[in-house]
């Protein structure tokens, strides 16, 4: 959970380095928007809406709430009409997401699902396994449902290379680590926090941007 200004100001040299969860949600939604703009046939029933399944992380978790909200808001902002036809808590877990998605496929029918938004890559990968069990996302362009996640983990990148997953959003841990080291050095030496090379917001925060990741024909 992001440290509040009150928390940080209670310490002389306390800072927060991280990423904004709402940004990851926005970028996940934008990945779908970009795909639907390039592939109008993804709107299977041609109603101008995106009928999607939402797989959410832990109930009450800040990242779950913000990623879910802002992914949908990004779709709306682009002029599309997002319609959540099914959604459930899958606790960031691949197996839970697969079982939930299998149930949705049985009850809704894969032909009625136009996209899957997952709060992280593990749940996205679980959804893909369920889709593959129904012969979707196995290489046939007529049997493909775009799936997006967050994290850019190795398994997600592999799934993207295979054409099974549309895209993901990178939480840039490398730059977060570099920022932390540079900030610590600056504080220990000259106290000039602006010398880190990273922008300091409100004199207390270093926000590292998320990055969209896509591969091959799914762009």
Coordinates of C-alpha atoms in Angstrom, one line a residue:
X1 CA 0.0 0.0 0.0
X2 CA 1.3 3.4 -0.9
X3 CA 2.7 5.4 2.0
X4 CA 0.7 8.5 2.7
X5 CA 2.4 12.0 2.9
X6 CA 1.6 12.0 6.6
X7 CA 3.4 8.7 7.1
X8 CA 6.4 9.9 5.2
X9 CA 6.6 13.3 6.8
X10 CA 6.7 11.7 10.2
X11 CA 10.3 10.7 9.4
X12 CA 13.1 13.0 8.4
X13 CA 14.4 10.9 5.5
X14 CA 11.6 8.7 4.4
X15 CA 10.7 8.3 0.7
X16 CA 8.4 6.1 -1.4
X17 CA 9.6 4.4 -4.6
X18 CA 7.1 2.5 -6.6
X19 CA 4.5 2.5 -9.4
X20 CA 0.9 3.6 -9.5
X21 CA -1.5 0.7 -9.6
X22 CA -4.1 2.8 -11.5
X23 CA -1.5 3.3 -14.3
X24 CA -1.2 -0.5 -14.7
X25 CA -4.9 -0.8 -15.1
X26 CA -5.1 2.0 -17.6
X27 CA -2.4 0.5 -19.7
X28 CA -4.0 -3.0 -19.6
X29 CA -7.2 -1.4 -20.9
X30 CA -5.3 0.5 -23.6
X31 CA -3.8 -2.8 -24.8
X32 CA -7.3 -4.1 -25.5
X33 CA -8.4 -0.8 -27.1
X34 CA -5.4 -0.9 -29.4
X35 CA -6.2 -4.4 -30.4
X36 CA -9.9 -3.7 -31.1
X37 CA -9.0 -0.7 -33.2
X38 CA -6.7 -2.9 -35.4
X39 CA -9.0 -5.9 -35.3
X40 CA -12.7 -4.8 -35.6
X41 CA -13.6 -8.4 -36.1
X42 CA -12.8 -8.9 -32.4
X43 CA -16.2 -7.4 -31.8
X44 CA -17.9 -10.7 -32.6
X45 CA -21.5 -9.6 -32.5
X46 CA -20.7 -6.2 -34.1
X47 CA -22.5 -4.3 -31.3
X48 CA -19.8 -1.7 -30.7
X49 CA -19.2 -3.1 -27.2
X50 CA -16.5 -5.2 -25.6
X51 CA -17.9 -8.1 -23.7
X52 CA -15.2 -9.0 -21.2
X53 CA -14.4 -11.3 -18.3
X54 CA -12.6 -9.7 -15.3
X55 CA -10.3 -11.8 -13.1
X56 CA -9.5 -10.0 -10.0
X57 CA -6.8 -10.4 -7.3
X58 CA -7.2 -10.5 -3.6
X59 CA -10.5 -9.0 -2.3
X60 CA -10.0 -5.5 -0.9
X61 CA -6.4 -5.3 -2.2
X62 CA -5.5 -1.8 -3.4
X63 CA -4.0 -3.1 -6.7
X64 CA -7.0 -5.3 -7.4
X65 CA -9.4 -2.3 -6.9
X66 CA -7.4 0.2 -9.0
X67 CA -6.4 -2.2 -11.8
X68 CA -10.0 -3.4 -12.2
X69 CA -11.4 0.2 -12.2
X70 CA -8.9 1.9 -14.4
X71 CA -8.7 -0.9 -17.0
X72 CA -12.4 -0.4 -17.7
X73 CA -12.1 3.4 -17.5
X74 CA -9.5 3.3 -20.2
X75 CA -11.8 1.4 -22.5
X76 CA -14.5 3.9 -21.9
X77 CA -12.2 6.8 -22.5
X78 CA -11.3 5.4 -25.9
X79 CA -14.9 5.5 -27.0
X80 CA -15.7 1.8 -26.5
X81 CA -18.5 0.4 -24.4
X82 CA -17.1 -2.2 -22.0
X83 CA -19.5 -4.7 -20.7
X84 CA -18.4 -7.1 -17.9
X85 CA -20.3 -10.3 -18.6
X86 CA -18.5 -12.2 -15.9
X87 CA -16.0 -11.5 -13.1
X88 CA -14.6 -13.2 -10.0
X89 CA -11.9 -13.0 -7.4
X90 CA -9.1 -15.4 -8.3
X91 CA -6.5 -14.3 -5.7
X92 CA -3.7 -13.7 -8.1
X93 CA -3.6 -17.5 -8.6
X94 CA -3.3 -19.3 -12.0
X95 CA -5.2 -22.5 -10.9
X96 CA -8.0 -20.6 -9.4
X97 CA -8.3 -18.4 -12.5
X98 CA -8.3 -21.5 -14.8
X99 CA -11.1 -23.1 -12.8
X100 CA -13.1 -19.9 -12.8
X101 CA -12.6 -19.4 -16.5
X102 CA -13.6 -23.0 -17.2
X103 CA -16.9 -22.3 -15.4
X104 CA -17.5 -19.1 -17.3
X105 CA -16.8 -20.8 -20.6
X106 CA -19.3 -23.5 -19.8
X107 CA -22.0 -21.1 -18.6
X108 CA -21.5 -18.2 -21.1
X109 CA -19.9 -19.9 -24.1
X110 CA -16.5 -18.8 -25.4
X111 CA -18.2 -17.4 -28.5
X112 CA -19.8 -14.7 -26.3
X113 CA -16.5 -13.6 -24.6
X114 CA -14.6 -10.9 -26.5
X115 CA -11.8 -10.2 -24.1
X116 CA -10.3 -11.2 -20.7
X117 CA -8.8 -8.7 -18.3
X118 CA -6.7 -10.2 -15.5
X119 CA -5.2 -8.2 -12.7
X120 CA -1.9 -10.1 -13.0
X121 CA -0.2 -12.5 -15.4
X122 CA -0.7 -15.6 -13.4
X123 CA -4.5 -15.2 -13.6
X124 CA -4.2 -14.3 -17.3
X125 CA -2.3 -17.5 -17.9
X126 CA -4.9 -19.5 -16.0
X127 CA -7.6 -18.0 -18.3
X128 CA -5.5 -19.0 -21.3
X129 CA -5.3 -22.6 -20.2
X130 CA -9.0 -22.7 -19.9
X131 CA -9.5 -21.2 -23.3
X132 CA -7.0 -23.7 -24.8
X133 CA -9.1 -26.5 -23.2
X134 CA -11.9 -25.2 -25.5
X135 CA -9.6 -25.0 -28.5
X136 CA -9.3 -21.2 -28.3
X137 CA -6.0 -19.3 -28.4
X138 CA -4.1 -22.2 -30.0
X139 CA -3.2 -20.6 -33.3
X140 CA -6.5 -20.4 -35.2
X141 CA -7.2 -16.7 -35.7
X142 CA -10.9 -17.4 -35.8
X143 CA -10.7 -18.9 -32.3
X144 CA -8.8 -16.2 -30.5
X145 CA -9.8 -14.1 -27.4
X146 CA -7.4 -11.3 -26.4
X147 CA -6.2 -11.7 -22.8
X148 CA -4.2 -9.1 -20.9
X149 CA -2.4 -9.2 -17.6
X150 CA 0.1 -7.3 -15.5
X151 CA 3.7 -8.1 -14.4
X152 CA 5.4 -9.2 -17.7
X153 CA 6.7 -12.4 -16.1
X154 CA 8.6 -14.9 -18.1
X155 CA 5.6 -17.3 -18.6
X156 CA 3.5 -14.4 -19.9
X157 CA 6.2 -13.4 -22.4
X158 CA 6.4 -16.9 -23.6
X159 CA 2.6 -17.1 -24.0
X160 CA 2.7 -13.9 -26.0
X161 CA 5.5 -15.3 -28.3
X162 CA 3.2 -18.3 -28.9
X163 CA 0.3 -16.0 -29.8
X164 CA -1.7 -17.2 -26.8
X165 CA -1.8 -13.9 -24.9
X166 CA -2.3 -10.4 -26.2
X167 CA -0.1 -8.4 -23.8
X168 CA 0.9 -7.4 -20.4
X169 CA 2.1 -4.4 -18.4
X170 CA 5.6 -4.3 -16.9
X171 CA 6.1 -3.3 -13.3
X172 CA 9.6 -2.0 -13.8
X173 CA 11.4 -3.5 -10.8
X174 CA 14.9 -2.8 -12.3
X175 CA 14.3 1.0 -12.3
X176 CA 12.7 0.9 -8.9
X177 CA 15.8 -0.8 -7.5
X178 CA 18.1 1.6 -9.3
X179 CA 16.2 4.6 -7.9
X180 CA 16.3 3.1 -4.4
X181 CA 20.1 2.7 -4.5
X182 CA 20.7 6.1 -6.0
X183 CA 18.4 7.8 -3.4
X184 CA 20.2 6.0 -0.6
X185 CA 23.6 7.1 -1.9
X186 CA 22.4 10.7 -2.3
X187 CA 21.0 10.8 1.2
X188 CA 24.2 9.3 2.7
X189 CA 26.5 11.7 0.8
X190 CA 25.3 15.2 -0.1
X191 CA 21.6 14.9 0.7
X192 CA 20.7 16.1 -2.8
X193 CA 17.8 13.9 -3.7
X194 CA 17.5 15.5 -7.1
X195 CA 20.8 14.0 -8.1
X196 CA 19.2 10.5 -8.5
X197 CA 18.2 11.2 -12.1
X198 CA 14.6 10.3 -11.2
X199 CA 11.8 12.8 -10.8
X200 CA 10.8 13.5 -7.2
X201 CA 7.1 14.2 -6.7
X202 CA 6.0 16.2 -3.6
X203 CA 9.6 15.9 -2.4
X204 CA 8.8 12.4 -1.2
X205 CA 7.8 10.1 -4.1
X206 CA 9.6 8.5 -7.0
X207 CA 7.1 7.0 -9.4
X208 CA 8.4 4.5 -11.9
X209 CA 6.1 4.2 -14.9
X210 CA 4.6 1.0 -16.0
X211 CA 5.3 -0.2 -19.6
X212 CA 3.0 -1.9 -22.1
X213 CA 4.5 -5.1 -23.5
X214 CA 3.2 -6.8 -26.7
X215 CA 4.7 -9.2 -29.2
X216 CA 4.4 -10.2 -32.8
X217 CA 1.0 -10.2 -34.6
X218 CA -0.8 -9.3 -31.4
X219 CA 0.3 -5.7 -31.6

